[in-house]
Structures are given as structure tokens and as C-alpha cells.
Amino acid sequence: MTSSNIDECKSDYPASILYRHNSKWADVTPIEQDDSLTSVVRIAYSEKFKDVFDYFRAVIKSQEISERAFKLTSDAVATCPANYTVWQYRRKLLKDLKKNLFDELEMIGNFIIEEPKNYQVWYHRRVLVEWLQDATQELSFTAEVLQDDPKNFHAWQHRQWCLNVFSLWNNKDHNELAFVTDQIKEDVRNNSAWNQRYYVINNTTGFSDEILDNEIRYTWHWITKAPNNESSWNYLRGILNGRRKAYLHPNLKSDCLYLVSQEVRSSHLLAFLLDLFEEELDDVNNDIGNDYKLQLLAKAGEFCNDLSDEVDPVRRKYWKYMQRQLINKFGQCDSLKINGDPV
């Protein structure tokens, strides 16, 4: 789809002619906006804006269903694209006037290219697709928008809706997981793409043990490439949450400790290890005299000190608080100190 100016949505009345000077609208009495004279700050609307919306309010009041009213909504959305009432009335006119919905879909596509972060234009497109029961253009359209802005929330949300409603996850023309894999490869810090990966797997195959192992390996590959990337760490936490304790994975704990041994200074790495140790301590805590428990506590204390003093000093008080929590939960340990002082 080729991009087009928003002006394509406007009516065929010349911009220089106001509605109040147009003989075709002589039978309509415009309704001015009721702005109190005592308003602290009155909005300085343009002459064109006031003219268009004065006549739009009149049309709304009379519930006029006509071609001229439809063209008025074109001027109104071009003047103020975020106005929900205009889009809602336009949809009423689309149905009552039996307009070509594919023409409207093309128009709103051009509009979205110009206004990609406007909720109303995305919702309008969604309604059109729902009415048409045709989402054949939607994956390529959202991919075009994401090419310019890979983290556009509205594009991802619309894409998810289409995938769900029309079951477009995987067919001969498209594989959504492959699409998301390409997005992550292009920008490993694209949190939206990681979120979409979780969404796709969760709604298709689910996280069986085999798929979970594959996803852990996949995520770990990208963590080693960018260990300070919060997106991949969040994804790792997300896929493990409620499914498997991190310390029970055969390689995850050792892989994390290896990165630490290589002096990788990542707050996400150390925070993940702290949570991993806490899970493990929960399972060994009943054995009060367990030497292994004391080793875990000592290591956790080291990581808290590293985070507090060097890796993440901005949140020093938080890491001190985390140390106090470990002490209260699992018992005193000499390593659970900051700068040699007990927490």
C-alpha cells in the first residue's frame, strides 16, 4: 500500500470555503461550542476548526444521514483525528449509506501511515475488518507500520487481535513465530517483539517441556550477545514463571555463574541469580544445618554487595532491603553484610 496524505480523507469542498459560506449548507444552523466566558484558559481554535465542528454538532443533533454529512466527517477527522465522536458517527454513516468498506479501509490505511499512534484510527480499522470479516491485508499492513516504528503498541495490538480472531498464526503464506524471530534478530532490545513471541507460543503450541527447553536455549543465546538487555531477561523470567524453577534447569544456573566468572557486570544477571538462589533456598531451608544452604546464602550476600556497591548503586537501598529479607527468611550469615556492616 502506498502512503498518501491525510488530505485524501477530506471532502471535496475547497479549504478556503467555510461551511457557513457554502450555499449547500444554508439550511443548517451551526451550533457553537459552549465554552464558558469564565474559563481560565480558552482554547484558541482555528477558524476552520470552529467552522467544521459547529456544523458537525448540528448534524449530530439532527442525526442527518446524507452524503454531505459523510463528507463533513471527512473534514472533521482530518481536522481532529483523535475525536472519537466523529469516527463513531462516520461509522454510522458508512452503514446507513451503504458505503464501500474496502474504500474506507484504504482511506484509513493512509490515515494510519500519517497518524500511527492515534488510537481512534486503529480502532476504526479494526471495526472495518470485523465488518468485512476479511483480514487478508492486516499482517502485511501492520508489518509495514512496524518497519517504521518496531515498537508501535497499536500496531502490535491490532496484529494480535487479527491473529486471534482470524487464526492467522501459521499457514502457507505466513508464520508468525518466524516473523517475530526476524524482529528480534533485527533488534534484540525490542521488548514488543519479545512480548509477541510469548503471546504467539502461549496461544499456539503452549510451553511444553520441549518447547520450554528450546525457548530457554533461544533466549540464552541472545542474553550472551547482550547481557544488559532487560527484554531478554524478562522473557526468560516470563517463560519460567509457574512452569519450572530456574535452579532445576540443568544448565541455567551454571551458565549464569559462568557469565559472572567472566566479569559480566549486569544487574539483570545478578538479580536473576538472586531469585534463583531464593527458589533453591526455599527447597533446602528445612535442613537448618545444611552447609549447602550456608553456601547459597553467602553467594547471595556477595551478589547483593556487588549490586549495591558497583553494578546498580542507584538502587542501593533496594538491594540492602533484599539482604534484610534474605536474613529474615533464611537466617544470619556473615556474607550478608554491606561494606563489612551487618544489614
Coordinates of C-alpha atoms in Angstrom, one line a residue:
M1 CA 0.0 0.0 0.0
T2 CA 1.4 3.4 -1.0
S3 CA 1.4 6.1 1.6
S4 CA -0.9 9.0 0.9
N5 CA -1.5 12.4 2.5
I6 CA -4.3 12.7 5.1
D7 CA -5.9 15.3 2.8
E8 CA -7.2 12.3 0.8
C9 CA -9.7 11.9 3.6
K10 CA -11.0 15.4 3.3
S11 CA -14.2 16.4 1.5
D12 CA -14.2 17.9 -2.0
Y13 CA -15.0 21.4 -0.6
P14 CA -12.1 23.8 -1.2
A15 CA -10.3 24.6 2.1
S16 CA -10.8 28.3 1.5
I17 CA -14.6 28.0 1.7
L18 CA -16.0 27.7 5.2
Y19 CA -19.2 25.7 5.7
R20 CA -21.0 28.8 6.9
H21 CA -20.3 30.4 3.4
N22 CA -21.3 27.3 1.5
S23 CA -24.8 27.6 0.0
K24 CA -25.2 23.8 0.2
W25 CA -25.3 24.1 4.0
A26 CA -27.5 27.2 4.2
D27 CA -30.4 25.1 5.7
V28 CA -28.3 24.1 8.7
T29 CA -27.8 26.3 11.8
P30 CA -24.3 25.7 13.3
I31 CA -24.1 25.0 17.0
E32 CA -21.1 26.7 18.7
Q33 CA -19.1 25.0 21.4
D34 CA -20.3 26.0 24.8
D35 CA -17.1 27.5 26.3
S36 CA -17.8 29.4 29.5
L37 CA -16.8 33.0 29.4
T38 CA -15.3 32.4 32.8
S39 CA -12.9 29.7 31.6
V40 CA -9.4 30.2 32.9
V41 CA -7.7 29.3 29.6
R42 CA -9.8 29.2 26.5
I43 CA -8.5 27.1 23.6
A44 CA -7.5 29.1 20.6
Y45 CA -9.3 27.1 17.9
S46 CA -8.6 28.0 14.3
E47 CA -11.4 29.4 12.2
K48 CA -11.6 26.3 10.1
F49 CA -11.8 24.1 13.2
K50 CA -14.6 26.1 14.7
D51 CA -16.5 26.1 11.4
V52 CA -16.2 22.4 10.8
F53 CA -17.2 21.3 14.4
D54 CA -20.0 23.9 14.7
Y55 CA -21.6 22.2 11.7
F56 CA -20.8 18.7 12.9
R57 CA -22.6 19.4 16.2
A58 CA -25.6 20.5 14.2
V59 CA -25.5 17.3 12.2
I60 CA -25.2 15.2 15.3
K61 CA -28.2 16.9 16.9
S62 CA -30.4 16.3 13.8
Q63 CA -28.9 12.9 13.2
E64 CA -28.7 13.7 9.5
I65 CA -27.8 10.8 7.2
S66 CA -26.5 12.2 3.9
E67 CA -23.5 12.3 1.6
R68 CA -22.8 15.9 2.7
A69 CA -22.7 14.7 6.4
F70 CA -20.3 11.9 5.4
K71 CA -18.1 14.5 3.7
L72 CA -18.3 16.7 6.8
T73 CA -16.9 13.8 8.9
S74 CA -14.0 13.6 6.4
D75 CA -13.2 17.2 7.2
A76 CA -13.7 16.7 10.9
V77 CA -11.4 13.7 11.2
A78 CA -8.8 15.5 9.1
T79 CA -9.0 18.5 11.4
C80 CA -9.0 16.5 14.7
P81 CA -8.1 12.8 14.1
A82 CA -8.4 11.9 17.8
N83 CA -12.1 12.8 18.1
Y84 CA -13.9 9.6 19.0
T85 CA -17.4 11.0 18.3
V86 CA -16.6 11.9 14.7
W87 CA -15.3 8.4 14.0
Q88 CA -18.3 6.8 15.7
Y89 CA -20.7 8.9 13.6
R90 CA -18.8 8.2 10.5
R91 CA -19.2 4.5 11.1
K92 CA -22.9 5.0 11.5
L93 CA -23.0 6.8 8.1
L94 CA -20.9 4.1 6.5
K95 CA -23.6 1.6 7.3
D96 CA -26.6 3.7 6.7
L97 CA -25.3 5.0 3.3
K98 CA -24.0 1.5 2.4
K99 CA -20.6 2.9 1.6
N100 CA -17.8 0.7 0.1
L101 CA -16.0 -0.6 3.1
F102 CA -12.9 -1.5 1.1
D103 CA -12.6 2.1 0.0
E104 CA -12.8 3.1 3.6
L105 CA -10.2 0.5 4.6
E106 CA -7.8 2.0 2.1
M107 CA -8.5 5.5 3.4
I108 CA -7.9 4.6 7.0
G109 CA -4.7 2.8 6.0
N110 CA -3.4 6.0 4.5
F111 CA -4.5 7.8 7.6
I112 CA -2.7 5.4 9.9
I113 CA 0.6 5.8 8.0
E114 CA 0.3 9.6 8.8
E115 CA -1.1 9.1 12.3
P116 CA 0.4 5.7 13.5
K117 CA 0.0 6.4 17.2
N118 CA -3.6 7.5 17.2
Y119 CA -5.8 5.0 19.0
Q120 CA -9.0 6.1 17.1
V121 CA -7.7 5.4 13.6
W122 CA -6.6 1.9 14.7
Y123 CA -9.9 1.2 16.3
H124 CA -11.7 2.4 13.1
R125 CA -9.7 -0.1 11.1
R126 CA -10.4 -2.9 13.5
V127 CA -14.2 -2.3 13.1
L128 CA -13.9 -2.3 9.3
V129 CA -12.0 -5.6 9.3
E130 CA -14.6 -7.0 11.7
W131 CA -17.5 -5.9 9.5
L132 CA -15.8 -7.2 6.3
Q133 CA -14.6 -10.4 8.0
D134 CA -11.5 -10.1 5.9
A135 CA -8.1 -9.7 7.5
T136 CA -6.1 -10.6 4.4
Q137 CA -4.3 -7.2 4.3
E138 CA -3.7 -6.9 8.1
L139 CA -0.5 -8.8 8.7
S140 CA 1.3 -7.0 5.7
F141 CA -0.2 -3.7 6.7
T142 CA 1.0 -3.9 10.4
A143 CA 4.4 -5.2 9.2
E144 CA 4.7 -2.0 7.1
V145 CA 3.9 0.2 10.1
L146 CA 6.3 -1.8 12.3
Q147 CA 9.0 -1.3 9.8
D148 CA 8.9 2.5 10.6
D149 CA 8.3 2.0 14.3
P150 CA 9.0 -1.5 15.5
K151 CA 7.6 -0.8 19.0
N152 CA 4.3 0.7 17.9
F153 CA 1.9 -0.5 20.6
H154 CA -1.2 0.0 18.4
A155 CA 0.2 -2.0 15.5
W156 CA 1.1 -4.9 17.7
Q157 CA -2.2 -4.8 19.5
H158 CA -4.1 -4.8 16.1
R159 CA -1.9 -7.6 14.9
Q160 CA -2.6 -9.7 17.9
W161 CA -6.3 -9.2 17.5
C162 CA -6.2 -10.3 13.9
L163 CA -4.1 -13.4 14.7
N164 CA -6.5 -14.4 17.4
V165 CA -9.8 -13.7 15.6
F166 CA -8.9 -15.0 12.2
S167 CA -6.4 -17.8 13.2
L168 CA -3.5 -16.4 11.2
W169 CA -0.8 -17.9 13.3
N170 CA 0.6 -20.3 10.8
N171 CA -0.4 -21.1 7.3
K172 CA 1.1 -21.5 3.8
D173 CA 1.6 -17.7 3.5
H174 CA 2.7 -16.8 6.9
N175 CA 4.3 -18.0 10.1
E176 CA 4.0 -15.5 13.0
L177 CA 6.8 -17.1 15.1
A178 CA 9.2 -16.7 12.2
F179 CA 8.1 -13.1 11.8
V180 CA 8.8 -12.4 15.5
T181 CA 12.2 -14.2 15.3
D182 CA 13.2 -11.9 12.5
Q183 CA 12.1 -8.9 14.5
I184 CA 14.2 -9.9 17.5
K185 CA 17.2 -10.7 15.2
E186 CA 16.9 -7.1 13.8
D187 CA 16.7 -5.6 17.2
V188 CA 17.2 -7.8 20.2
R189 CA 16.2 -4.9 22.5
N190 CA 12.7 -4.7 21.0
N191 CA 10.6 -5.6 24.0
S192 CA 7.4 -5.6 21.9
A193 CA 8.8 -8.4 19.8
W194 CA 9.7 -10.5 22.8
N195 CA 6.2 -9.9 24.2
Q196 CA 4.8 -11.0 20.8
R197 CA 6.9 -14.2 20.9
Y198 CA 5.4 -15.1 24.3
Y199 CA 1.9 -14.3 23.0
V200 CA 2.4 -16.5 19.9
I201 CA 3.7 -19.6 21.7
N202 CA 1.2 -19.2 24.6
N203 CA -1.7 -19.1 22.1
T204 CA -0.5 -21.9 19.8
T205 CA 1.7 -24.7 20.9
G206 CA 1.9 -23.8 24.6
F207 CA 5.0 -24.2 26.7
S208 CA 5.6 -28.0 26.8
D209 CA 8.8 -29.2 28.4
E210 CA 10.4 -29.5 25.0
I211 CA 9.3 -26.1 23.8
L212 CA 10.3 -24.5 27.1
D213 CA 13.8 -26.0 26.8
N214 CA 14.1 -24.7 23.2
E215 CA 13.0 -21.2 24.3
I216 CA 15.4 -21.2 27.2
R217 CA 18.3 -22.0 24.8
Y218 CA 17.0 -19.4 22.3
T219 CA 16.8 -16.7 24.9
W220 CA 20.1 -17.6 26.4
H221 CA 21.8 -17.2 23.0
W222 CA 20.6 -13.6 22.9
I223 CA 21.4 -12.9 26.6
T224 CA 25.0 -13.8 25.9
K225 CA 25.0 -11.4 23.0
A226 CA 23.6 -8.5 25.1
P227 CA 23.7 -9.4 28.8
N228 CA 22.4 -5.9 29.8
N229 CA 19.3 -6.2 27.7
E230 CA 16.3 -6.3 30.0
S231 CA 13.9 -7.6 27.4
S232 CA 15.5 -11.0 27.0
W233 CA 15.8 -11.4 30.8
N234 CA 12.2 -10.5 31.3
Y235 CA 11.2 -13.1 28.6
L236 CA 13.3 -15.7 30.4
R237 CA 11.6 -14.9 33.7
G238 CA 8.2 -15.0 32.0
I239 CA 8.6 -18.4 30.4
L240 CA 9.9 -19.9 33.6
N241 CA 7.3 -18.4 35.8
G242 CA 4.9 -21.0 37.2
R243 CA 6.4 -23.7 34.9
R244 CA 9.8 -24.5 36.2
K245 CA 12.2 -23.4 38.9
A246 CA 15.2 -21.8 37.3
Y247 CA 17.7 -23.7 39.5
L248 CA 16.3 -27.1 38.4
H249 CA 17.2 -26.4 34.8
P250 CA 20.4 -28.5 34.0
N251 CA 22.4 -25.6 32.6
L252 CA 20.8 -22.3 33.5
K253 CA 22.4 -21.8 36.9
S254 CA 25.9 -22.9 35.7
D255 CA 25.6 -20.7 32.6
C256 CA 24.7 -17.6 34.7
L257 CA 27.6 -18.3 37.1
Y258 CA 29.9 -18.6 34.1
L259 CA 28.9 -15.1 32.9
V260 CA 29.7 -13.8 36.5
S261 CA 33.1 -15.5 36.4
Q262 CA 33.8 -13.7 33.1
E263 CA 33.1 -10.4 34.9
V264 CA 29.9 -9.6 33.1
R265 CA 28.6 -6.7 35.0
S266 CA 24.8 -7.0 34.5
S267 CA 22.2 -6.1 37.1
H268 CA 19.8 -8.3 35.3
L269 CA 22.1 -11.3 35.6
L270 CA 22.8 -10.8 39.3
A271 CA 19.1 -10.1 40.1
F272 CA 18.1 -13.3 38.2
L273 CA 20.7 -15.3 40.2
L274 CA 19.4 -13.9 43.5
D275 CA 15.9 -15.0 42.6
L276 CA 17.3 -18.4 41.5
F277 CA 19.1 -18.8 44.8
E278 CA 16.0 -17.8 46.8
E279 CA 14.0 -20.5 45.0
E280 CA 16.6 -23.1 45.8
L281 CA 16.9 -21.9 49.4
D282 CA 13.1 -22.4 49.8
D283 CA 13.6 -26.0 49.0
V284 CA 16.6 -26.6 51.3
N285 CA 15.5 -24.4 54.2
N286 CA 14.1 -27.2 56.3
D287 CA 17.5 -28.6 56.8
I288 CA 18.8 -26.0 59.3
G289 CA 22.3 -27.4 59.5
N290 CA 22.7 -27.7 55.8
D291 CA 26.2 -26.5 54.7
Y292 CA 24.9 -26.1 51.1
K293 CA 22.3 -23.6 52.4
L294 CA 25.0 -21.5 54.0
Q295 CA 27.0 -21.5 50.8
L296 CA 23.9 -20.3 48.9
L297 CA 23.3 -17.6 51.5
A298 CA 27.0 -16.5 51.3
K299 CA 26.8 -16.3 47.5
A300 CA 23.6 -14.3 47.6
G301 CA 25.3 -11.9 50.0
E302 CA 28.1 -11.4 47.6
F303 CA 25.7 -10.6 44.8
C304 CA 23.8 -8.2 46.9
N305 CA 27.0 -6.4 47.8
D306 CA 28.0 -6.3 44.1
L307 CA 24.7 -4.8 43.1
S308 CA 24.6 -2.3 45.9
D309 CA 28.2 -1.1 45.7
E310 CA 29.2 -1.4 42.0
V311 CA 26.7 -2.7 39.5
D312 CA 23.5 -0.9 40.5
P313 CA 24.3 1.7 43.2
V314 CA 21.3 3.8 42.2
R315 CA 19.1 1.2 43.9
R316 CA 21.5 0.6 46.8
K317 CA 18.7 0.9 49.4
Y318 CA 16.6 -1.7 47.5
W319 CA 19.5 -4.2 47.5
K320 CA 20.1 -3.6 51.2
Y321 CA 16.4 -4.3 51.7
M322 CA 16.7 -7.5 49.7
Q323 CA 19.6 -8.6 52.0
R324 CA 17.5 -8.0 55.1
Q325 CA 14.7 -10.1 53.5
L326 CA 17.1 -13.0 52.9
I327 CA 18.4 -12.8 56.5
N328 CA 14.8 -12.7 58.0
K329 CA 13.7 -15.6 55.8
F330 CA 16.7 -17.9 55.9
G331 CA 18.9 -16.9 58.8
Q332 CA 22.0 -14.9 59.6
C333 CA 25.1 -15.3 57.5
D334 CA 28.4 -13.4 57.7
S335 CA 28.4 -12.7 54.0
L336 CA 25.1 -10.9 54.2
K337 CA 26.7 -7.5 55.0
I338 CA 27.3 -4.3 53.2
N339 CA 30.8 -2.7 53.5
G340 CA 31.5 -5.1 56.4
D341 CA 28.5 -3.9 58.5
P342 CA 25.5 -6.1 59.2
V343 CA 22.5 -5.2 57.1

